[in-house]
Short mmCIF file of C-alpha atoms in Angstrom, two decimals:
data_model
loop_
_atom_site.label_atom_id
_atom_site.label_comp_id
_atom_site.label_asym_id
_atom_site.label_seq_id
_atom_site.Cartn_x
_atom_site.Cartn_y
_atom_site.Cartn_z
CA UNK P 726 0.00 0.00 0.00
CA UNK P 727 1.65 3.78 -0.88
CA UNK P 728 2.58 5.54 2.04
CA UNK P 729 -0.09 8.76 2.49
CA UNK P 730 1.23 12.08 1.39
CA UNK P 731 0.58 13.22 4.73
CA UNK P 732 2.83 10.85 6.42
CA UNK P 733 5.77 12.36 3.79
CA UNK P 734 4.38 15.26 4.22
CA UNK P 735 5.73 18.52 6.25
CA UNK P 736 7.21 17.92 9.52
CA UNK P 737 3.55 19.24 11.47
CA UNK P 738 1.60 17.11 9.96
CA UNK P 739 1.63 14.41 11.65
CA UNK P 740 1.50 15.88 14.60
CA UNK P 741 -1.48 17.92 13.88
CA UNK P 742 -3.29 14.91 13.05
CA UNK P 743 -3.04 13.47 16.73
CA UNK P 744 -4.03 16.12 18.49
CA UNK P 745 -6.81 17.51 16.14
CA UNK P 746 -8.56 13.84 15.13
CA UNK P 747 -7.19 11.33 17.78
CA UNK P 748 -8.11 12.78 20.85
CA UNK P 749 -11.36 13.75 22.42
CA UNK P 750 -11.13 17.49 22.90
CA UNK P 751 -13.10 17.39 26.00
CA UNK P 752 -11.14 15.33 27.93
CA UNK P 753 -7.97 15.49 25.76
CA UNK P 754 -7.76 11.37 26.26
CA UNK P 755 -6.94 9.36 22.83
CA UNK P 756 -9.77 7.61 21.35
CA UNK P 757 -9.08 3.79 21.86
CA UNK P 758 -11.53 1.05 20.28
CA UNK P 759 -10.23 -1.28 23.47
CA UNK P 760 -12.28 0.86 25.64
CA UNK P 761 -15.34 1.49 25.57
CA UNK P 762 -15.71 4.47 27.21
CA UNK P 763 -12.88 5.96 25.03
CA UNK P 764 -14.39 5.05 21.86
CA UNK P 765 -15.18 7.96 19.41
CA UNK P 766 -18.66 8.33 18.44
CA UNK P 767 -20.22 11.02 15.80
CA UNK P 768 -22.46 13.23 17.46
CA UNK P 769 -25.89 14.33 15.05
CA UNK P 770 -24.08 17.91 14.41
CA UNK P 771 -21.19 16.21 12.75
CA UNK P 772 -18.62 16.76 16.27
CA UNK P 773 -16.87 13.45 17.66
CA UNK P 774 -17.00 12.82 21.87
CA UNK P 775 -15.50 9.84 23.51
CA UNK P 776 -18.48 7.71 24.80
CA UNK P 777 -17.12 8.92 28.23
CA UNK P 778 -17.77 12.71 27.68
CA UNK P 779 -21.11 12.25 26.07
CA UNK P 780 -22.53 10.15 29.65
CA UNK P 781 -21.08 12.75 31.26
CA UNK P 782 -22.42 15.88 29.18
CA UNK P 783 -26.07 14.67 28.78
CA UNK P 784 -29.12 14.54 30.41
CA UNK P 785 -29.76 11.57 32.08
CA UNK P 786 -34.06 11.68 31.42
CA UNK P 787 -34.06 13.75 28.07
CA UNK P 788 -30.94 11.85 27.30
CA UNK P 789 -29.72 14.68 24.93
CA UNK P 790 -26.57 16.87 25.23
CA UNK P 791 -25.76 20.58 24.01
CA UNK P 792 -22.86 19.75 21.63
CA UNK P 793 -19.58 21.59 23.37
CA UNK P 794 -18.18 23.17 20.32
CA UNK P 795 -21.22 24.51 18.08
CA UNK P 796 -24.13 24.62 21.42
CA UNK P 797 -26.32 22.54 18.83
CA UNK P 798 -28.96 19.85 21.05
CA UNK P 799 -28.22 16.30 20.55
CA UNK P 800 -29.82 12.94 20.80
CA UNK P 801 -27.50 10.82 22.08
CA UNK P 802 -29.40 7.70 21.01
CA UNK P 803 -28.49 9.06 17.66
CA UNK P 804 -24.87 8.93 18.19
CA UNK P 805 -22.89 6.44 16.48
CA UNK P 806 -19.62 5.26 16.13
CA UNK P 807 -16.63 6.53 14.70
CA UNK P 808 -14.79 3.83 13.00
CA UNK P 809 -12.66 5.69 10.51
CA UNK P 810 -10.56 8.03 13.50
CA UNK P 811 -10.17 4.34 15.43
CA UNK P 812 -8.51 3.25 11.75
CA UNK P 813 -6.35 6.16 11.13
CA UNK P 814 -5.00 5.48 14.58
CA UNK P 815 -4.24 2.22 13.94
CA UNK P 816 -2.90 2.98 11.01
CA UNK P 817 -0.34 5.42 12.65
CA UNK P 818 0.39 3.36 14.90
CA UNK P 819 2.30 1.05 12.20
CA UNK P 820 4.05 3.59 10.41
CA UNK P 821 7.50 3.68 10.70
CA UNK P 822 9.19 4.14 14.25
CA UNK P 823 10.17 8.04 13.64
CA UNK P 824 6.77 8.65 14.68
CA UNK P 825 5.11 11.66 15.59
CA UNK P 826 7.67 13.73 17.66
CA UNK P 827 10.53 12.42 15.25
CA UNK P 828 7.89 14.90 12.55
CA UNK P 829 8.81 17.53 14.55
CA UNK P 830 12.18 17.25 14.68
CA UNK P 831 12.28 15.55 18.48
CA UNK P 832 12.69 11.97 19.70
CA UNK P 833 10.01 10.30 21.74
CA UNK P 834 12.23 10.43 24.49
CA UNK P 835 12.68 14.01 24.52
CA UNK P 836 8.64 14.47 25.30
CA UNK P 837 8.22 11.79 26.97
CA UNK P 838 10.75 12.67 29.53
CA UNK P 839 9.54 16.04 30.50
CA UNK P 840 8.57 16.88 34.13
CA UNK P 841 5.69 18.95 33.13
CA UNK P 842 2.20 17.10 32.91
CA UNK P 843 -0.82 18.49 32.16
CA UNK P 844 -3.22 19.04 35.31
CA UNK P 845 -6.08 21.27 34.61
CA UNK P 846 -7.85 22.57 31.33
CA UNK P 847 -10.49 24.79 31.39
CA UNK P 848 -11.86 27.72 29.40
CA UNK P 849 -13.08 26.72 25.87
CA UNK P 850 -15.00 27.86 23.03
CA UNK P 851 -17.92 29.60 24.68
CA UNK P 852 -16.04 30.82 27.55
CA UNK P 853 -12.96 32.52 25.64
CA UNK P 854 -13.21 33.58 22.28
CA UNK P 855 -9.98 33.84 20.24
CA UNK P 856 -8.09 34.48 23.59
CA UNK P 857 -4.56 36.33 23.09
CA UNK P 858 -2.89 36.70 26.62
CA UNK P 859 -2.79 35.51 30.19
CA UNK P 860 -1.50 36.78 33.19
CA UNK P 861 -1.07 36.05 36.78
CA UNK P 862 -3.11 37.64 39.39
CA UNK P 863 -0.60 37.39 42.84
CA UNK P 864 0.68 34.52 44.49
CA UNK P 865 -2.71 33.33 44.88
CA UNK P 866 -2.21 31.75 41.26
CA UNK P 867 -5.42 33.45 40.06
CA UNK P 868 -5.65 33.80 36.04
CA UNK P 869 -6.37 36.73 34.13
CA UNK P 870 -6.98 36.76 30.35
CA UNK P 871 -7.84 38.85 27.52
CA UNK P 872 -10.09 38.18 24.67
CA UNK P 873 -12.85 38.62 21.81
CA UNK P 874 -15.81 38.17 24.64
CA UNK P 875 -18.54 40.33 25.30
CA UNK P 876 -16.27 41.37 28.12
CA UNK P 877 -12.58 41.41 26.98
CA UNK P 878 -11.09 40.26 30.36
CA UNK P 879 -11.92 37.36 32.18
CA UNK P 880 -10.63 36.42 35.95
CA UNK P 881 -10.30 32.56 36.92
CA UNK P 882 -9.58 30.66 40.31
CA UNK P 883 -6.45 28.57 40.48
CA UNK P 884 -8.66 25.25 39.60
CA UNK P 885 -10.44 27.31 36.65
CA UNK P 886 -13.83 28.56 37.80
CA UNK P 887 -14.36 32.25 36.21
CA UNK P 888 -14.87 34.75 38.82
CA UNK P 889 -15.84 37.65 37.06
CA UNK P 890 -15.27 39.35 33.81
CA UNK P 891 -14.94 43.56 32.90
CA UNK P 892 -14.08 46.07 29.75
CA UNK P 893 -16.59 45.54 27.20
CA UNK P 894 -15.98 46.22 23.66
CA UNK P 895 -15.85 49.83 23.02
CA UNK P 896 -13.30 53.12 23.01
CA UNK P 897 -14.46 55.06 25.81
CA UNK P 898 -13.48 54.86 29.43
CA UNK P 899 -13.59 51.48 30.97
CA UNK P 900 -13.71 49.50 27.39
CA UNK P 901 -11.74 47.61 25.73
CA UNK P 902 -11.56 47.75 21.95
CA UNK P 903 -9.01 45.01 20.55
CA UNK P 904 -6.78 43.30 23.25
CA UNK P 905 -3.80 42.05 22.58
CA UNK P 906 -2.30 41.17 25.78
CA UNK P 907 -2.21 41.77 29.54
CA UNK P 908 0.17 41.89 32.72
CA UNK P 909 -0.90 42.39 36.70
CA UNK P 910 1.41 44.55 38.51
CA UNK P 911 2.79 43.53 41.84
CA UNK P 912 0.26 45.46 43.83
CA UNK P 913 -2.70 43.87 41.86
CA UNK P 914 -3.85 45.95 38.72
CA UNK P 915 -4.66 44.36 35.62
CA UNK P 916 -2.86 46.39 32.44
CA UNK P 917 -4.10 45.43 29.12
CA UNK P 918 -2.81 46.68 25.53
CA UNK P 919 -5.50 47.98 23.37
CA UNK P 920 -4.34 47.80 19.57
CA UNK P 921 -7.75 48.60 18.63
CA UNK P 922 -7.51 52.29 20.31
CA UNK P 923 -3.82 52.26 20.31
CA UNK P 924 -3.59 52.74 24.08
CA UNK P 925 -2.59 50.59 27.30
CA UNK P 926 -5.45 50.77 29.70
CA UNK P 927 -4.95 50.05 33.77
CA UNK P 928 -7.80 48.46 35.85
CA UNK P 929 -8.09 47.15 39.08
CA UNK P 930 -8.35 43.33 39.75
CA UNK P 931 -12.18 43.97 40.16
CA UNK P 932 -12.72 45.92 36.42
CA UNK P 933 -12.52 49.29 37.52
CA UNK P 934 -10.81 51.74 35.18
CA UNK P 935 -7.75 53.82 37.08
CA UNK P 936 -6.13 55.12 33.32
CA UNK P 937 -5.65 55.24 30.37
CA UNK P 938 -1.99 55.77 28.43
CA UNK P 939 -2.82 56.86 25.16
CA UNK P 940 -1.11 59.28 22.01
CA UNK P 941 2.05 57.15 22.85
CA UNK P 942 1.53 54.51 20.75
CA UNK P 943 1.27 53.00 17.34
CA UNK P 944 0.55 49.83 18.12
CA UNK P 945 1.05 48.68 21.41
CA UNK P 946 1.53 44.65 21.78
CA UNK P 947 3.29 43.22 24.29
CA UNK P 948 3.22 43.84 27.96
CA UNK P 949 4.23 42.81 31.51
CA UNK P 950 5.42 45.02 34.58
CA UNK P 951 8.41 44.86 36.78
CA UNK P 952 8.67 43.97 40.32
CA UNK P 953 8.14 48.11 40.80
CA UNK P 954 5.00 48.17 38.79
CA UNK P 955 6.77 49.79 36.04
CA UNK P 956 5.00 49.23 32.83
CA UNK P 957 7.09 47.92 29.84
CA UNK P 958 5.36 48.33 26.49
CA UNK P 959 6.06 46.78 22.83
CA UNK P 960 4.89 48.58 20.03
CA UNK P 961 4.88 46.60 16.85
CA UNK P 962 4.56 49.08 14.70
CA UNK P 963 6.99 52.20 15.64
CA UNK P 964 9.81 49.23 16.96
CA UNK P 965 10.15 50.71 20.20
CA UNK P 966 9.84 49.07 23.83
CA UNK P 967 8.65 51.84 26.34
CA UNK P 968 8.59 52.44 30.02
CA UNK P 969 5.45 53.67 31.90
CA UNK P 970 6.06 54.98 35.46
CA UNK P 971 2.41 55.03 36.86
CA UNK P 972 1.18 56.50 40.13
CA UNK P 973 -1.52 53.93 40.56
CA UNK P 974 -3.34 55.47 43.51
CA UNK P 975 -4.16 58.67 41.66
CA UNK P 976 -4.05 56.93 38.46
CA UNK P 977 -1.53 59.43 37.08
CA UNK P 978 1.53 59.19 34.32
CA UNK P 979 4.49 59.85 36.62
CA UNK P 980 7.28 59.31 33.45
CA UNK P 981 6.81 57.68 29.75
CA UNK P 982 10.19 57.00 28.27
CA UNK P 983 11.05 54.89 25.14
CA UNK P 984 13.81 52.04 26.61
CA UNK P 985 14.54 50.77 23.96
CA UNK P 986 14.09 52.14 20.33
CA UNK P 987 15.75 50.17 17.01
CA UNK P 988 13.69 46.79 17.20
CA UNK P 989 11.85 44.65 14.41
CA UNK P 990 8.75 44.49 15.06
CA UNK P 991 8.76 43.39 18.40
CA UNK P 992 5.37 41.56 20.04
CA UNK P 993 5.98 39.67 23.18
CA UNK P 994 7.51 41.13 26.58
CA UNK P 995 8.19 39.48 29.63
CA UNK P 996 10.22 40.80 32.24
CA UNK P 997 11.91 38.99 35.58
CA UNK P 998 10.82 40.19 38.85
CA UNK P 999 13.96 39.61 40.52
CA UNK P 1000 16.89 40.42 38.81
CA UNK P 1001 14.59 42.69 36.26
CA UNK P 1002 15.75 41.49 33.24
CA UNK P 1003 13.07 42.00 30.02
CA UNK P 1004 13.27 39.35 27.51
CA UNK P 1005 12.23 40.72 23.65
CA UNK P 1006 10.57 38.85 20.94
CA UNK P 1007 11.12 40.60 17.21
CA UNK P 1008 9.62 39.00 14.09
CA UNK P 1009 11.79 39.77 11.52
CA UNK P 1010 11.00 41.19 8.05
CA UNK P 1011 13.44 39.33 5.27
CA UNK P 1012 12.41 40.61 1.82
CA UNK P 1013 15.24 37.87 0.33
CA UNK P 1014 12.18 34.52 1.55
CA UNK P 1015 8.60 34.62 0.90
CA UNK P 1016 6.36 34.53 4.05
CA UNK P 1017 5.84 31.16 5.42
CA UNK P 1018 4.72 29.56 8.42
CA UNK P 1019 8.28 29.71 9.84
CA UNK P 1020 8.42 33.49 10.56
CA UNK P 1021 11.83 33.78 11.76
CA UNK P 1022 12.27 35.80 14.82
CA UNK P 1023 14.91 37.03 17.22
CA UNK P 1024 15.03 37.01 21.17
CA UNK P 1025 16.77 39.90 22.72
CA UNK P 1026 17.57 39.94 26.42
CA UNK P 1027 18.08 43.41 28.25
CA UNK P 1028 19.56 44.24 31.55
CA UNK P 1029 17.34 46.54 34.24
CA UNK P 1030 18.72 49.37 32.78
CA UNK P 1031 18.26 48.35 28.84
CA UNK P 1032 21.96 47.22 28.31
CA UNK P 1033 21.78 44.59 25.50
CA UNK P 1034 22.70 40.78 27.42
CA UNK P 1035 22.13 38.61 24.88
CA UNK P 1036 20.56 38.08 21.61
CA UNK P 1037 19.71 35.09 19.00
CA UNK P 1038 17.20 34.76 15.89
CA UNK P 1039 15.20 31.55 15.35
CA UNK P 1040 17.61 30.57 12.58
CA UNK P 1041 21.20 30.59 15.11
CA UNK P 1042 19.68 28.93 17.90
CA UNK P 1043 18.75 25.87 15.27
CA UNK P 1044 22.63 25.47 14.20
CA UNK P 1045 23.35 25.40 18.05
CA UNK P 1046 21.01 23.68 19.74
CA UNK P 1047 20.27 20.70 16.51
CA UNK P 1048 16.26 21.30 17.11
CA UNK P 1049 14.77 23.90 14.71
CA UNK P 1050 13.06 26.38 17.00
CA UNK P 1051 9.95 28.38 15.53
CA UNK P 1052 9.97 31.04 18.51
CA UNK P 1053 6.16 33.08 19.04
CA UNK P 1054 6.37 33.64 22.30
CA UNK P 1055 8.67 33.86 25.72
CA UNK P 1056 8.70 34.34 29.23
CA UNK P 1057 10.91 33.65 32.76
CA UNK P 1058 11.04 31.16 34.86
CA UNK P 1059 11.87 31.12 38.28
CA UNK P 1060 15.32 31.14 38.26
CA UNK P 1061 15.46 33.74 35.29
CA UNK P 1062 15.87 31.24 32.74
CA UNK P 1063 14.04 31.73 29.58
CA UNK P 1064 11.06 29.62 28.67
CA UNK P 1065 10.13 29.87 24.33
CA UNK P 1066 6.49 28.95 22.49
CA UNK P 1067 6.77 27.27 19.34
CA UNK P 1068 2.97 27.79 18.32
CA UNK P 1069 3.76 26.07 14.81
CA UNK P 1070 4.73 22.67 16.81
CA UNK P 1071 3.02 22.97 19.84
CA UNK P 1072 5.70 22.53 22.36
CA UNK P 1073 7.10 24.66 25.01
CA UNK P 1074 11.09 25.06 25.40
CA UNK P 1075 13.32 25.53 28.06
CA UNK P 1076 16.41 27.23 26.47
CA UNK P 1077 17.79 27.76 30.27
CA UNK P 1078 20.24 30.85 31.49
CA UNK P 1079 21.05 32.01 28.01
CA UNK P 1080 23.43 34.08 30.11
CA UNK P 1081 25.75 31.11 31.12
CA UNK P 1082 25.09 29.38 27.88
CA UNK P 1083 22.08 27.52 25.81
CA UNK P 1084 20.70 24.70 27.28
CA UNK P 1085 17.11 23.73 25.06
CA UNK P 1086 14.92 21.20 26.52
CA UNK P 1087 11.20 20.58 25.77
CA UNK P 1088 9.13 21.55 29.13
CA UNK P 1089 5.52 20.59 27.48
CA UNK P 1090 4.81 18.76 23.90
CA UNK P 1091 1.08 17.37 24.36
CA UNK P 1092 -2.42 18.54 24.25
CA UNK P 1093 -0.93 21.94 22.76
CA UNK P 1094 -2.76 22.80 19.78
CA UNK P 1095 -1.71 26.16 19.01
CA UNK P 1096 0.14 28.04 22.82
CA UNK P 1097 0.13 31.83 21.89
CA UNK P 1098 1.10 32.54 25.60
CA UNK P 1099 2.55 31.31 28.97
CA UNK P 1100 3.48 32.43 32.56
CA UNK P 1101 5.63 30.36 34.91
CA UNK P 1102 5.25 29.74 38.64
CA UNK P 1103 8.07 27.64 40.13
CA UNK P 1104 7.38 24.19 38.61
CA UNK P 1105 4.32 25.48 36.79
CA UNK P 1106 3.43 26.33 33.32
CA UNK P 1107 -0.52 28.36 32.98
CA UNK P 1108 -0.28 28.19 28.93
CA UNK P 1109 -3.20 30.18 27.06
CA UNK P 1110 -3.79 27.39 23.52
CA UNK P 1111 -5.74 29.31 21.26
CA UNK P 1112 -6.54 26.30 19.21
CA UNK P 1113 -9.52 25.47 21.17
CA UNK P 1114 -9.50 28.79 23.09
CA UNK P 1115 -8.36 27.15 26.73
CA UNK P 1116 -5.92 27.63 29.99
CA UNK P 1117 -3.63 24.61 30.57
CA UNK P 1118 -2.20 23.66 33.52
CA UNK P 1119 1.35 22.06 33.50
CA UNK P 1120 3.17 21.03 36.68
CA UNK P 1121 5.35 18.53 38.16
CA UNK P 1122 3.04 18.20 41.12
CA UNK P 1123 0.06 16.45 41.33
CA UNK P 1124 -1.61 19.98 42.93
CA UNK P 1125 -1.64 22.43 39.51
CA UNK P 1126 -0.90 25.56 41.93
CA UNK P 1127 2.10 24.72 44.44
CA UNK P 1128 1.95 27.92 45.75
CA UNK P 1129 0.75 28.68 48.68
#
């Protein structure tokens, strides 16, 4: 029998085939014809559950469930099974050894391995809508993120129940127009970059408006604060990475400086809240290459005071580290290391202290359908997957939040 193009194909495909047909995307288990409550079974609007999900989702008298991805009412003695995903699994399953993680340029081992497991998923389509960044509200480990809701920011507890939500879509004071991303300062207000009005607007953790920082910007992108509650801002579009001093009691603009002004492009921002370091994410423009999936990219690493540390593009940290790294997004870890998203691949890196040299290692490869966003708590990864619009919980403890 010929080999399918896709299993020749390019080095995702594979990959995107497990996680988007073989697992139930309730439960994120793999379908398996063995048992019977993992078996996949069609659903009347077309979607596929694992028998599991639909006892669990349904009524047990009208026996009918609200479909969790289009809200359309189902019969569930209409459901029936889904042979053909149970065939292309086995069918994967006897391809050649390289598998799916050799695709991506890993080896099983390298995933396998990794200390991080997944713990808690909640959110989804219904809840978040498109969501683009995440934050983390204190050391209580509560979750704040932005998105294309009703109401563009949305709090959760540790274990995923939403609190509350604020800033509904608009341009005047208190609403949000297009968010792109948001950080929580050290004392507990919620800043969130408006690309839509071109502004960075400040709220308390409960949705009340304290200011607005506006006629700055072009296009403000990235954000996070420092362990002052400075505000450092990316903007995409003039290349600059700016400093906003902020006198949060009388919700005044105490000092707006540029840091930082030759970059490409530059989106994502984190910064560490102990040495102070802020960690730069450029997506370069390269006239000589058509656009393609593999946008290259270049992470720059800055001291407190803006002093270049350390720099590398997408394309030099391939030749030194043997793993081609598609880099979309980045944060710190505890220890100040720095922590990559590969959205095309769905895996999370370690690269370590890229001050005392590289040191790549994959911290999360599965269940990640497309991470646009992460922030790290000791041994614990909150990454925002915009594939199917949820918060995922990574740790190496059994308790998602070991923090107390």
């Amino acid at each position: 029998m010929a080999k399918s193009p896709c299993l020749r194909g390019s080095e995702g495909a594979l990959r995107e085939i497990q996680i988007n047909l073989l697992e139930c995307k309730v439960c994120f288990e793999k379908f398996n014809l063995q048992q019977r409550e993992r078996r996949p079974q069609n659903l009347s609007c077309g979607h596929v559950l694992c028998l599991e999900c639909i006892a669990a989702l349904s009524h047990p008298l009208l026996r009918k469930l609200e479909c969790p991805f289009c809200r359309q009412l189902c019969n569930i003695d209409s459901t029936s099974p889904c042979q053909v995903l149970v065939d292309l699994q086995e069918l994967l399953s006897t391809t050649s050894s390289t598998g799916i993680h050799s695709a991506t340029g890993l080896t099983s081992t390298s995933l396998t391995s990794t200390a991080l497991q997944l713990c808690t998923v909640f959110g989804g389509w219904g809840t978040l809508f498109n969501p683009t960044g995440i934050a983390i509200l204190g050391v209580s480990g509560t979750i704040v993120v932005v998105h294309d809701g009703k109401k563009r920011v949305v709090v959760f507890s540790p274990r995923g129940r939403k609190l509350h939500s604020f800033g509904p879509k608009g341009r005047a004071v208190g609403e949000i127009c297009y968010p792109v991303d948001v950080a929580v300062t050290p004392c507990g207000h919620v800043v969130v970059t408006d690309a839509g009005d071109q502004a960075v607007k400040v709220f308390t953790s409960r949705g009340n408006h304290v200011l607005t920082v506006k006629d700055f910007f072009l296009m403000p992108w990235g954000v996070d604060t420092d362990s002052c509650g400075n505000i450092l801002v990316s903007d995409a579009q003039a290349g600059k990475l700016f400093q906003v001093k902020v006198d949060y009691t009388r919700g005044l603009i105490l000092n707006h400086v540029p840091a930082i002004s030759d970059l490409q492009n530059p989106k994502t921002v984190a910064c560490h809240q102990v040495t102070g370091n802020a960690a730069v994410l450029e997506h370069l423009h390269d006239d000589k290459y058509p656009p393609s999936t593999h946008q290259r990219t270049r992470l720059k690493v800055f001291s407190k005071d803006f002093h270049l540390l350390y720099q590398a593009d997408s394309f030099s940290l391939t030749l030194q580290s043997t793993v081609r790294l598609n880099m979309s997004g980045v944060a710190f870890d505890g220890d100040g290391g720095i922590v990559v998203v590969d959205s095309n691949k769905g895996i999370i890196w370690s690269l370590g202290n890229v001050l005392r040299g590289l040191d790549p290692s994959p911290l999360v490869g599965d269940h990640l359908l497309r991470p646009t966003g992460l922030v790290s708590i000791k041994n614990t990864l909150a990454v925002l997957d915009s594939g199917d619009h949820t918060v995922k919980i990574y740790s190496a403890k059994s308790d998602p939040w070991p923090i107390k």
